Amino acid sequence: MSRPRVMGIVNVTPDSFSDGGSLADAEAAVAHGLTLVGQGADILDIGGESTRPGAEPVAAANEIARVVPVIEGLRARWDGPISIDTMKPEVARAAVAAGATMWNDVTALGHAPDSLATAAELGCDVVLMHMRGEPRTMQAEPRYDDVVAEVTGWLVARAGAALAAGVARERIWLDPGIGFGKTAAHNLALTANLDRLAAAGFPVLYGASRKRTIRSIDPTATDPLDRLGGSLALALEAARRGAAIIRVHDVRETVQALAVQAAVGSAIR
């Protein structure tokens, strides 16, 4: 049994829900990214705009100024995959020019009229994520009749739009968007049925690291930094149900947990 790849989170933002402001400048962010690589990260995801519930938008120029020096600094010292976490085509373009190899878009290439065409032109891997609404409003009473069927159907439709725009099939990833316009019950249902999304024919990225769903189960975990156990439990379940990339803050612990899970799987007779 092989383990999913682990994507380490490097947020260059003042207001991300878990680690906003902890990386004050590009040098600190590069150092943190290299630390995550040393802990076993297979991919680094660089973000310059918070998408936490209630977050305010950031101008593209400011976002580019935050992320490009980090990507350049990492690329100068590491040749592994680098993802840019942005919804803006101009930021994705600048990031790829600086060395990024993946575009992780919480709007599934729906933010701007030229998002799809830009993804096809750049030729990088693209993560299409499901989000109901926008960060400022997405947690305002989200409702679904069948969250698994609706999220899966919507993502498959977005993958079809990407294919029609010229994005290569092997470049497309799907992300159910845990915590993005969903209640805790929705998030748990999507996790428990992640194999249904994986069966759609595209590799799945899963990210629930330190999210509020864990607090819904353990009300004492008010601090996102106190949600490691829940993060690992969700990561292991997602891996068991077909996730190909797990996006996390706590890389070393996740790599270890996934390695042990894989070892146990290999020992089954």
PDB file of C-alpha atoms in Angstrom:
ATOM      1  CA  MET A   1       0.000   0.000   0.000  1.00  0.00           C
ATOM      2  CA  SER A   2       1.472   3.344  -1.056  1.00  0.00           C
ATOM      3  CA  ARG A   3       0.699   6.553   0.801  1.00  0.00           C
ATOM      4  CA  PRO A   4      -0.702   9.759  -0.679  1.00  0.00           C
ATOM      5  CA  ARG A   5       1.641  12.633  -1.323  1.00  0.00           C
ATOM      6  CA  VAL A   6       1.735  15.270   1.413  1.00  0.00           C
ATOM      7  CA  MET A   7       1.323  18.938   0.523  1.00  0.00           C
ATOM      8  CA  GLY A   8       2.798  21.318   3.107  1.00  0.00           C
ATOM      9  CA  ILE A   9       1.063  24.654   3.657  1.00  0.00           C
ATOM     10  CA  VAL A  10       3.105  27.879   3.506  1.00  0.00           C
ATOM     11  CA  ASN A  11       0.781  30.826   4.147  1.00  0.00           C
ATOM     12  CA  VAL A  12       2.274  34.263   3.488  1.00  0.00           C
ATOM     13  CA  THR A  13      -0.776  36.046   4.886  1.00  0.00           C
ATOM     14  CA  PRO A  14      -1.504  38.168   7.950  1.00  0.00           C
ATOM     15  CA  ASP A  15      -4.935  36.630   8.567  1.00  0.00           C
ATOM     16  CA  SER A  16      -5.112  32.912   7.737  1.00  0.00           C
ATOM     17  CA  PHE A  17      -7.227  31.044  10.276  1.00  0.00           C
ATOM     18  CA  SER A  18      -4.443  28.913  11.758  1.00  0.00           C
ATOM     19  CA  ASP A  19      -1.087  30.517  11.030  1.00  0.00           C
ATOM     20  CA  GLY A  20      -1.784  34.030   9.792  1.00  0.00           C
ATOM     21  CA  GLY A  21       1.121  36.377  10.400  1.00  0.00           C
ATOM     22  CA  SER A  22       3.479  33.662  11.586  1.00  0.00           C
ATOM     23  CA  LEU A  23       5.673  34.030   8.493  1.00  0.00           C
ATOM     24  CA  ALA A  24       6.458  37.732   8.501  1.00  0.00           C
ATOM     25  CA  ASP A  25       8.547  37.912   5.336  1.00  0.00           C
ATOM     26  CA  ALA A  26       9.698  35.944   2.318  1.00  0.00           C
ATOM     27  CA  GLU A  27      12.866  34.725   3.994  1.00  0.00           C
ATOM     28  CA  ALA A  28      10.896  33.254   6.902  1.00  0.00           C
ATOM     29  CA  ALA A  29       8.427  31.650   4.507  1.00  0.00           C
ATOM     30  CA  VAL A  30      11.204  30.080   2.427  1.00  0.00           C
ATOM     31  CA  ALA A  31      12.858  28.742   5.571  1.00  0.00           C
ATOM     32  CA  HIS A  32       9.542  27.279   6.738  1.00  0.00           C
ATOM     33  CA  GLY A  33       8.957  25.664   3.357  1.00  0.00           C
ATOM     34  CA  LEU A  34      12.391  24.054   3.405  1.00  0.00           C
ATOM     35  CA  THR A  35      11.709  22.822   6.932  1.00  0.00           C
ATOM     36  CA  LEU A  36       8.513  21.173   5.681  1.00  0.00           C
ATOM     37  CA  VAL A  37      10.487  19.542   2.863  1.00  0.00           C
ATOM     38  CA  GLY A  38      12.910  18.220   5.450  1.00  0.00           C
ATOM     39  CA  GLN A  39       9.940  16.782   7.337  1.00  0.00           C
ATOM     40  CA  GLY A  40       8.795  14.897   4.258  1.00  0.00           C
ATOM     41  CA  ALA A  41       6.572  17.265   2.281  1.00  0.00           C
ATOM     42  CA  ASP A  42       6.264  16.162  -1.344  1.00  0.00           C
ATOM     43  CA  ILE A  43       4.657  19.425  -2.494  1.00  0.00           C
ATOM     44  CA  LEU A  44       4.601  22.974  -1.091  1.00  0.00           C
ATOM     45  CA  ASP A  45       1.457  25.121  -1.392  1.00  0.00           C
ATOM     46  CA  ILE A  46       2.131  28.876  -1.249  1.00  0.00           C
ATOM     47  CA  GLY A  47      -0.771  31.191  -0.413  1.00  0.00           C
ATOM     48  CA  GLY A  48      -0.877  34.981  -0.305  1.00  0.00           C
ATOM     49  CA  GLU A  49      -4.606  35.520   0.338  1.00  0.00           C
ATOM     50  CA  SER A  50      -6.589  34.068   3.209  1.00  0.00           C
ATOM     51  CA  THR A  51      -9.713  32.108   2.273  1.00  0.00           C
ATOM     52  CA  ARG A  52     -10.872  31.562   5.851  1.00  0.00           C
ATOM     53  CA  PRO A  53     -14.574  32.241   6.550  1.00  0.00           C
ATOM     54  CA  GLY A  54     -15.176  35.988   6.480  1.00  0.00           C
ATOM     55  CA  ALA A  55     -11.871  36.813   4.804  1.00  0.00           C
ATOM     56  CA  GLU A  56     -11.592  40.017   2.808  1.00  0.00           C
ATOM     57  CA  PRO A  57     -10.189  40.002  -0.759  1.00  0.00           C
ATOM     58  CA  VAL A  58      -6.582  40.976  -1.474  1.00  0.00           C
ATOM     59  CA  ALA A  59      -5.486  42.990  -4.513  1.00  0.00           C
ATOM     60  CA  ALA A  60      -3.636  40.931  -7.120  1.00  0.00           C
ATOM     61  CA  ALA A  61      -0.563  43.162  -6.949  1.00  0.00           C
ATOM     62  CA  ASN A  62      -0.297  42.677  -3.191  1.00  0.00           C
ATOM     63  CA  GLU A  63      -0.765  38.935  -3.529  1.00  0.00           C
ATOM     64  CA  ILE A  64       1.942  38.716  -6.194  1.00  0.00           C
ATOM     65  CA  ALA A  65       4.311  40.751  -4.012  1.00  0.00           C
ATOM     66  CA  ARG A  66       3.766  38.268  -1.184  1.00  0.00           C
ATOM     67  CA  VAL A  67       4.123  34.989  -3.055  1.00  0.00           C
ATOM     68  CA  VAL A  68       6.593  35.508  -5.909  1.00  0.00           C
ATOM     69  CA  PRO A  69       9.689  36.092  -3.719  1.00  0.00           C
ATOM     70  CA  VAL A  70       8.800  32.968  -1.733  1.00  0.00           C
ATOM     71  CA  ILE A  71       8.409  30.839  -4.842  1.00  0.00           C
ATOM     72  CA  GLU A  72      11.636  32.179  -6.307  1.00  0.00           C
ATOM     73  CA  GLY A  73      13.472  31.551  -3.042  1.00  0.00           C
ATOM     74  CA  LEU A  74      12.182  27.991  -2.787  1.00  0.00           C
ATOM     75  CA  ARG A  75      12.859  27.233  -6.439  1.00  0.00           C
ATOM     76  CA  ALA A  76      16.467  28.365  -6.029  1.00  0.00           C
ATOM     77  CA  ARG A  77      16.987  25.740  -3.306  1.00  0.00           C
ATOM     78  CA  TRP A  78      14.537  22.954  -4.121  1.00  0.00           C
ATOM     79  CA  ASP A  79      13.423  21.307  -7.353  1.00  0.00           C
ATOM     80  CA  GLY A  80      10.189  19.726  -6.085  1.00  0.00           C
ATOM     81  CA  PRO A  81       6.603  20.645  -6.970  1.00  0.00           C
ATOM     82  CA  ILE A  82       5.383  24.077  -5.855  1.00  0.00           C
ATOM     83  CA  SER A  83       1.707  25.002  -5.854  1.00  0.00           C
ATOM     84  CA  ILE A  84       0.243  28.502  -5.893  1.00  0.00           C
ATOM     85  CA  ASP A  85      -2.963  28.823  -3.879  1.00  0.00           C
ATOM     86  CA  THR A  86      -4.842  31.615  -5.631  1.00  0.00           C
ATOM     87  CA  MET A  87      -8.089  32.334  -7.427  1.00  0.00           C
ATOM     88  CA  LYS A  88      -6.593  35.066  -9.644  1.00  0.00           C
ATOM     89  CA  PRO A  89      -5.220  34.227 -13.124  1.00  0.00           C
ATOM     90  CA  GLU A  90      -2.672  37.048 -12.985  1.00  0.00           C
ATOM     91  CA  VAL A  91      -1.273  35.710  -9.724  1.00  0.00           C
ATOM     92  CA  ALA A  92      -1.123  32.190 -11.134  1.00  0.00           C
ATOM     93  CA  ARG A  93       0.702  33.481 -14.195  1.00  0.00           C
ATOM     94  CA  ALA A  94       3.295  35.337 -12.094  1.00  0.00           C
ATOM     95  CA  ALA A  95       3.700  32.320  -9.803  1.00  0.00           C
ATOM     96  CA  VAL A  96       4.303  29.890 -12.653  1.00  0.00           C
ATOM     97  CA  ALA A  97       6.815  32.307 -14.167  1.00  0.00           C
ATOM     98  CA  ALA A  98       8.593  32.260 -10.796  1.00  0.00           C
ATOM     99  CA  GLY A  99       8.684  28.472 -10.686  1.00  0.00           C
ATOM    100  CA  ALA A 100       5.304  27.149  -9.511  1.00  0.00           C
ATOM    101  CA  THR A 101       4.103  23.932 -11.145  1.00  0.00           C
ATOM    102  CA  MET A 102       0.518  23.693  -9.844  1.00  0.00           C
ATOM    103  CA  TRP A 103      -2.407  26.100  -9.582  1.00  0.00           C
ATOM    104  CA  ASN A 104      -4.628  25.398  -6.558  1.00  0.00           C
ATOM    105  CA  ASP A 105      -7.855  27.362  -7.110  1.00  0.00           C
ATOM    106  CA  VAL A 106     -10.625  27.481  -4.503  1.00  0.00           C
ATOM    107  CA  THR A 107     -13.030  28.706  -7.208  1.00  0.00           C
ATOM    108  CA  ALA A 108     -12.278  25.832  -9.619  1.00  0.00           C
ATOM    109  CA  LEU A 109     -11.191  28.310 -12.317  1.00  0.00           C
ATOM    110  CA  GLY A 110     -14.427  30.265 -11.963  1.00  0.00           C
ATOM    111  CA  HIS A 111     -13.203  33.530 -10.451  1.00  0.00           C
ATOM    112  CA  ALA A 112     -12.371  35.373 -13.673  1.00  0.00           C
ATOM    113  CA  PRO A 113     -13.486  35.073 -17.311  1.00  0.00           C
ATOM    114  CA  ASP A 114      -9.950  34.133 -18.395  1.00  0.00           C
ATOM    115  CA  SER A 115      -9.211  31.620 -15.626  1.00  0.00           C
ATOM    116  CA  LEU A 116      -9.862  28.536 -17.759  1.00  0.00           C
ATOM    117  CA  ALA A 117      -7.903  29.861 -20.736  1.00  0.00           C
ATOM    118  CA  THR A 118      -5.012  30.876 -18.482  1.00  0.00           C
ATOM    119  CA  ALA A 119      -4.826  27.395 -16.958  1.00  0.00           C
ATOM    120  CA  ALA A 120      -4.716  25.842 -20.416  1.00  0.00           C
ATOM    121  CA  GLU A 121      -2.015  28.275 -21.520  1.00  0.00           C
ATOM    122  CA  LEU A 122       0.159  27.720 -18.449  1.00  0.00           C
ATOM    123  CA  GLY A 123       0.030  23.948 -18.831  1.00  0.00           C
ATOM    124  CA  CYS A 124       0.530  23.351 -15.101  1.00  0.00           C
ATOM    125  CA  ASP A 125      -1.392  20.982 -12.852  1.00  0.00           C
ATOM    126  CA  VAL A 126      -4.692  22.493 -11.687  1.00  0.00           C
ATOM    127  CA  VAL A 127      -6.654  21.762  -8.504  1.00  0.00           C
ATOM    128  CA  LEU A 128     -10.367  22.439  -8.893  1.00  0.00           C
ATOM    129  CA  MET A 129     -11.971  22.971  -5.492  1.00  0.00           C
ATOM    130  CA  HIS A 130     -15.636  23.183  -4.554  1.00  0.00           C
ATOM    131  CA  MET A 131     -16.777  26.248  -2.626  1.00  0.00           C
ATOM    132  CA  ARG A 132     -20.345  27.396  -2.035  1.00  0.00           C
ATOM    133  CA  GLY A 133     -20.386  31.197  -2.303  1.00  0.00           C
ATOM    134  CA  GLU A 134     -17.247  33.176  -1.469  1.00  0.00           C
ATOM    135  CA  PRO A 135     -15.002  33.318   1.608  1.00  0.00           C
ATOM    136  CA  ARG A 136     -16.871  36.300   3.083  1.00  0.00           C
ATOM    137  CA  THR A 137     -20.245  34.543   2.937  1.00  0.00           C
ATOM    138  CA  MET A 138     -19.652  30.820   2.399  1.00  0.00           C
ATOM    139  CA  GLN A 139     -20.556  29.754   5.946  1.00  0.00           C
ATOM    140  CA  ALA A 140     -23.903  31.579   5.972  1.00  0.00           C
ATOM    141  CA  GLU A 141     -26.228  28.594   6.410  1.00  0.00           C
ATOM    142  CA  PRO A 142     -24.935  26.310   3.625  1.00  0.00           C
ATOM    143  CA  ARG A 143     -27.553  23.778   2.529  1.00  0.00           C
ATOM    144  CA  TYR A 144     -27.512  20.732   0.243  1.00  0.00           C
ATOM    145  CA  ASP A 145     -30.032  18.028  -0.555  1.00  0.00           C
ATOM    146  CA  ASP A 146     -27.211  15.491  -1.084  1.00  0.00           C
ATOM    147  CA  VAL A 147     -23.834  17.081  -0.417  1.00  0.00           C
ATOM    148  CA  VAL A 148     -21.778  14.192  -1.808  1.00  0.00           C
ATOM    149  CA  ALA A 149     -23.712  13.959  -5.072  1.00  0.00           C
ATOM    150  CA  GLU A 150     -23.897  17.732  -5.530  1.00  0.00           C
ATOM    151  CA  VAL A 151     -20.210  18.410  -4.822  1.00  0.00           C
ATOM    152  CA  THR A 152     -19.108  15.490  -6.994  1.00  0.00           C
ATOM    153  CA  GLY A 153     -21.378  16.494  -9.871  1.00  0.00           C
ATOM    154  CA  TRP A 154     -20.273  20.114  -9.714  1.00  0.00           C
ATOM    155  CA  LEU A 155     -16.584  19.220  -9.690  1.00  0.00           C
ATOM    156  CA  VAL A 156     -16.962  16.817 -12.596  1.00  0.00           C
ATOM    157  CA  ALA A 157     -18.699  19.611 -14.526  1.00  0.00           C
ATOM    158  CA  ARG A 158     -15.836  21.993 -13.756  1.00  0.00           C
ATOM    159  CA  ALA A 159     -13.358  19.356 -14.890  1.00  0.00           C
ATOM    160  CA  GLY A 160     -15.329  19.130 -18.134  1.00  0.00           C
ATOM    161  CA  ALA A 161     -15.099  22.897 -18.551  1.00  0.00           C
ATOM    162  CA  ALA A 162     -11.344  22.730 -18.000  1.00  0.00           C
ATOM    163  CA  LEU A 163     -10.984  19.957 -20.556  1.00  0.00           C
ATOM    164  CA  ALA A 164     -13.050  21.935 -23.071  1.00  0.00           C
ATOM    165  CA  ALA A 165     -10.772  24.938 -22.515  1.00  0.00           C
ATOM    166  CA  GLY A 166      -7.697  22.863 -23.337  1.00  0.00           C
ATOM    167  CA  VAL A 167      -6.417  21.746 -19.924  1.00  0.00           C
ATOM    168  CA  ALA A 168      -4.911  18.269 -20.251  1.00  0.00           C
ATOM    169  CA  ARG A 169      -6.864  15.575 -18.416  1.00  0.00           C
ATOM    170  CA  GLU A 170      -3.781  14.335 -16.569  1.00  0.00           C
ATOM    171  CA  ARG A 171      -3.294  17.842 -15.138  1.00  0.00           C
ATOM    172  CA  ILE A 172      -6.685  18.028 -13.382  1.00  0.00           C
ATOM    173  CA  TRP A 173      -7.189  17.385  -9.651  1.00  0.00           C
ATOM    174  CA  LEU A 174     -10.439  17.600  -7.680  1.00  0.00           C
ATOM    175  CA  ASP A 175     -10.846  18.887  -4.106  1.00  0.00           C
ATOM    176  CA  PRO A 176     -14.185  18.610  -2.233  1.00  0.00           C
ATOM    177  CA  GLY A 177     -13.451  21.836  -0.353  1.00  0.00           C
ATOM    178  CA  ILE A 178     -13.749  20.750   3.261  1.00  0.00           C
ATOM    179  CA  GLY A 179     -14.947  23.763   5.269  1.00  0.00           C
ATOM    180  CA  PHE A 180     -15.759  25.902   2.244  1.00  0.00           C
ATOM    181  CA  GLY A 181     -19.494  26.532   2.368  1.00  0.00           C
ATOM    182  CA  LYS A 182     -20.250  23.383   4.358  1.00  0.00           C
ATOM    183  CA  THR A 183     -21.340  22.457   7.855  1.00  0.00           C
ATOM    184  CA  ALA A 184     -19.430  19.962   9.960  1.00  0.00           C
ATOM    185  CA  ALA A 185     -21.969  17.305   8.969  1.00  0.00           C
ATOM    186  CA  HIS A 186     -21.365  18.081   5.287  1.00  0.00           C
ATOM    187  CA  ASN A 187     -17.595  17.846   5.781  1.00  0.00           C
ATOM    188  CA  LEU A 188     -17.867  14.495   7.534  1.00  0.00           C
ATOM    189  CA  ALA A 189     -20.171  13.126   4.839  1.00  0.00           C
ATOM    190  CA  LEU A 190     -17.745  14.189   2.113  1.00  0.00           C
ATOM    191  CA  THR A 191     -14.862  12.568   3.974  1.00  0.00           C
ATOM    192  CA  ALA A 192     -16.748   9.337   4.593  1.00  0.00           C
ATOM    193  CA  ASN A 193     -17.695   9.158   0.915  1.00  0.00           C
ATOM    194  CA  LEU A 194     -14.483  10.465  -0.644  1.00  0.00           C
ATOM    195  CA  ASP A 195     -14.220   7.252  -2.654  1.00  0.00           C
ATOM    196  CA  ARG A 196     -17.253   8.411  -4.646  1.00  0.00           C
ATOM    197  CA  LEU A 197     -15.371  11.529  -5.723  1.00  0.00           C
ATOM    198  CA  ALA A 198     -12.240   9.500  -6.464  1.00  0.00           C
ATOM    199  CA  ALA A 199     -14.350   7.216  -8.658  1.00  0.00           C
ATOM    200  CA  ALA A 200     -15.088  10.182 -10.947  1.00  0.00           C
ATOM    201  CA  GLY A 201     -11.759   9.503 -12.645  1.00  0.00           C
ATOM    202  CA  PHE A 202      -9.603  12.378 -11.459  1.00  0.00           C
ATOM    203  CA  PRO A 203      -7.062  12.316  -8.596  1.00  0.00           C
ATOM    204  CA  VAL A 204      -8.334  13.878  -5.381  1.00  0.00           C
ATOM    205  CA  LEU A 205      -6.683  16.434  -3.099  1.00  0.00           C
ATOM    206  CA  TYR A 206      -8.040  16.547   0.456  1.00  0.00           C
ATOM    207  CA  GLY A 207      -7.445  19.306   3.002  1.00  0.00           C
ATOM    208  CA  ALA A 208      -8.981  19.344   6.484  1.00  0.00           C
ATOM    209  CA  SER A 209      -5.917  20.298   8.509  1.00  0.00           C
ATOM    210  CA  ARG A 210      -6.840  22.128  11.759  1.00  0.00           C
ATOM    211  CA  LYS A 211     -10.331  22.975  10.485  1.00  0.00           C
ATOM    212  CA  ARG A 212     -13.408  23.799  12.548  1.00  0.00           C
ATOM    213  CA  THR A 213     -15.037  20.444  11.895  1.00  0.00           C
ATOM    214  CA  ILE A 214     -12.607  19.024  14.460  1.00  0.00           C
ATOM    215  CA  ARG A 215     -13.869  21.523  17.024  1.00  0.00           C
ATOM    216  CA  SER A 216     -17.441  20.406  16.330  1.00  0.00           C
ATOM    217  CA  ILE A 217     -16.418  16.963  17.592  1.00  0.00           C
ATOM    218  CA  ASP A 218     -14.074  18.165  20.355  1.00  0.00           C
ATOM    219  CA  PRO A 219     -15.390  21.518  21.662  1.00  0.00           C
ATOM    220  CA  THR A 220     -12.245  21.970  23.777  1.00  0.00           C
ATOM    221  CA  ALA A 221     -10.172  22.402  20.598  1.00  0.00           C
ATOM    222  CA  THR A 222     -10.833  26.126  20.302  1.00  0.00           C
ATOM    223  CA  ASP A 223      -7.255  26.807  19.223  1.00  0.00           C
ATOM    224  CA  PRO A 224      -6.518  25.513  15.696  1.00  0.00           C
ATOM    225  CA  LEU A 225      -3.083  24.469  16.945  1.00  0.00           C
ATOM    226  CA  ASP A 226      -4.828  22.019  19.281  1.00  0.00           C
ATOM    227  CA  ARG A 227      -6.392  19.992  16.459  1.00  0.00           C
ATOM    228  CA  LEU A 228      -3.504  17.729  15.459  1.00  0.00           C
ATOM    229  CA  GLY A 229      -5.212  14.516  16.519  1.00  0.00           C
ATOM    230  CA  GLY A 230      -8.345  15.335  14.560  1.00  0.00           C
ATOM    231  CA  SER A 231      -6.303  16.444  11.549  1.00  0.00           C
ATOM    232  CA  LEU A 232      -4.459  13.122  11.503  1.00  0.00           C
ATOM    233  CA  ALA A 233      -7.675  11.133  11.862  1.00  0.00           C
ATOM    234  CA  LEU A 234      -9.227  12.927   8.900  1.00  0.00           C
ATOM    235  CA  ALA A 235      -6.044  12.577   6.829  1.00  0.00           C
ATOM    236  CA  LEU A 236      -5.889   8.829   7.440  1.00  0.00           C
ATOM    237  CA  GLU A 237      -9.557   8.384   6.560  1.00  0.00           C
ATOM    238  CA  ALA A 238      -9.127  10.413   3.376  1.00  0.00           C
ATOM    239  CA  ALA A 239      -6.101   8.317   2.428  1.00  0.00           C
ATOM    240  CA  ARG A 240      -8.057   5.136   3.050  1.00  0.00           C
ATOM    241  CA  ARG A 241     -10.815   6.379   0.775  1.00  0.00           C
ATOM    242  CA  GLY A 242      -8.623   7.341  -2.159  1.00  0.00           C
ATOM    243  CA  ALA A 243      -7.106  10.790  -1.675  1.00  0.00           C
ATOM    244  CA  ALA A 244      -3.898  11.178  -3.687  1.00  0.00           C
ATOM    245  CA  ILE A 245      -2.686  14.375  -1.979  1.00  0.00           C
ATOM    246  CA  ILE A 246      -3.270  15.389   1.634  1.00  0.00           C
ATOM    247  CA  ARG A 247      -2.813  19.120   2.293  1.00  0.00           C
ATOM    248  CA  VAL A 248      -1.609  19.831   5.851  1.00  0.00           C
ATOM    249  CA  HIS A 249       0.116  22.184   8.258  1.00  0.00           C
ATOM    250  CA  ASP A 250       1.702  19.418  10.349  1.00  0.00           C
ATOM    251  CA  VAL A 251       3.848  17.634   7.803  1.00  0.00           C
ATOM    252  CA  ARG A 252       6.083  15.430   9.923  1.00  0.00           C
ATOM    253  CA  GLU A 253       3.228  13.966  11.935  1.00  0.00           C
ATOM    254  CA  THR A 254       1.101  13.386   8.831  1.00  0.00           C
ATOM    255  CA  VAL A 255       3.927  11.716   6.906  1.00  0.00           C
ATOM    256  CA  GLN A 256       4.556   9.411   9.860  1.00  0.00           C
ATOM    257  CA  ALA A 257       0.880   8.540  10.282  1.00  0.00           C
ATOM    258  CA  LEU A 258       0.456   7.797   6.575  1.00  0.00           C
ATOM    259  CA  ALA A 259       3.639   5.705   6.507  1.00  0.00           C
ATOM    260  CA  VAL A 260       2.416   3.587   9.429  1.00  0.00           C
ATOM    261  CA  GLN A 261      -1.002   3.203   7.799  1.00  0.00           C
ATOM    262  CA  ALA A 262       0.685   2.052   4.580  1.00  0.00           C
ATOM    263  CA  ALA A 263       2.907  -0.378   6.467  1.00  0.00           C
ATOM    264  CA  VAL A 264      -0.094  -1.925   8.185  1.00  0.00           C
ATOM    265  CA  GLY A 265      -1.863  -2.213   4.855  1.00  0.00           C
ATOM    266  CA  SER A 266       1.127  -3.970   3.338  1.00  0.00           C
ATOM    267  CA  ALA A 267       1.170  -6.472   6.232  1.00  0.00           C
ATOM    268  CA  ILE A 268      -2.434  -7.590   5.695  1.00  0.00           C
ATOM    269  CA  ARG A 269      -2.628 -11.190   4.454  1.00  0.00           C
TER     270      ARG A 269
END
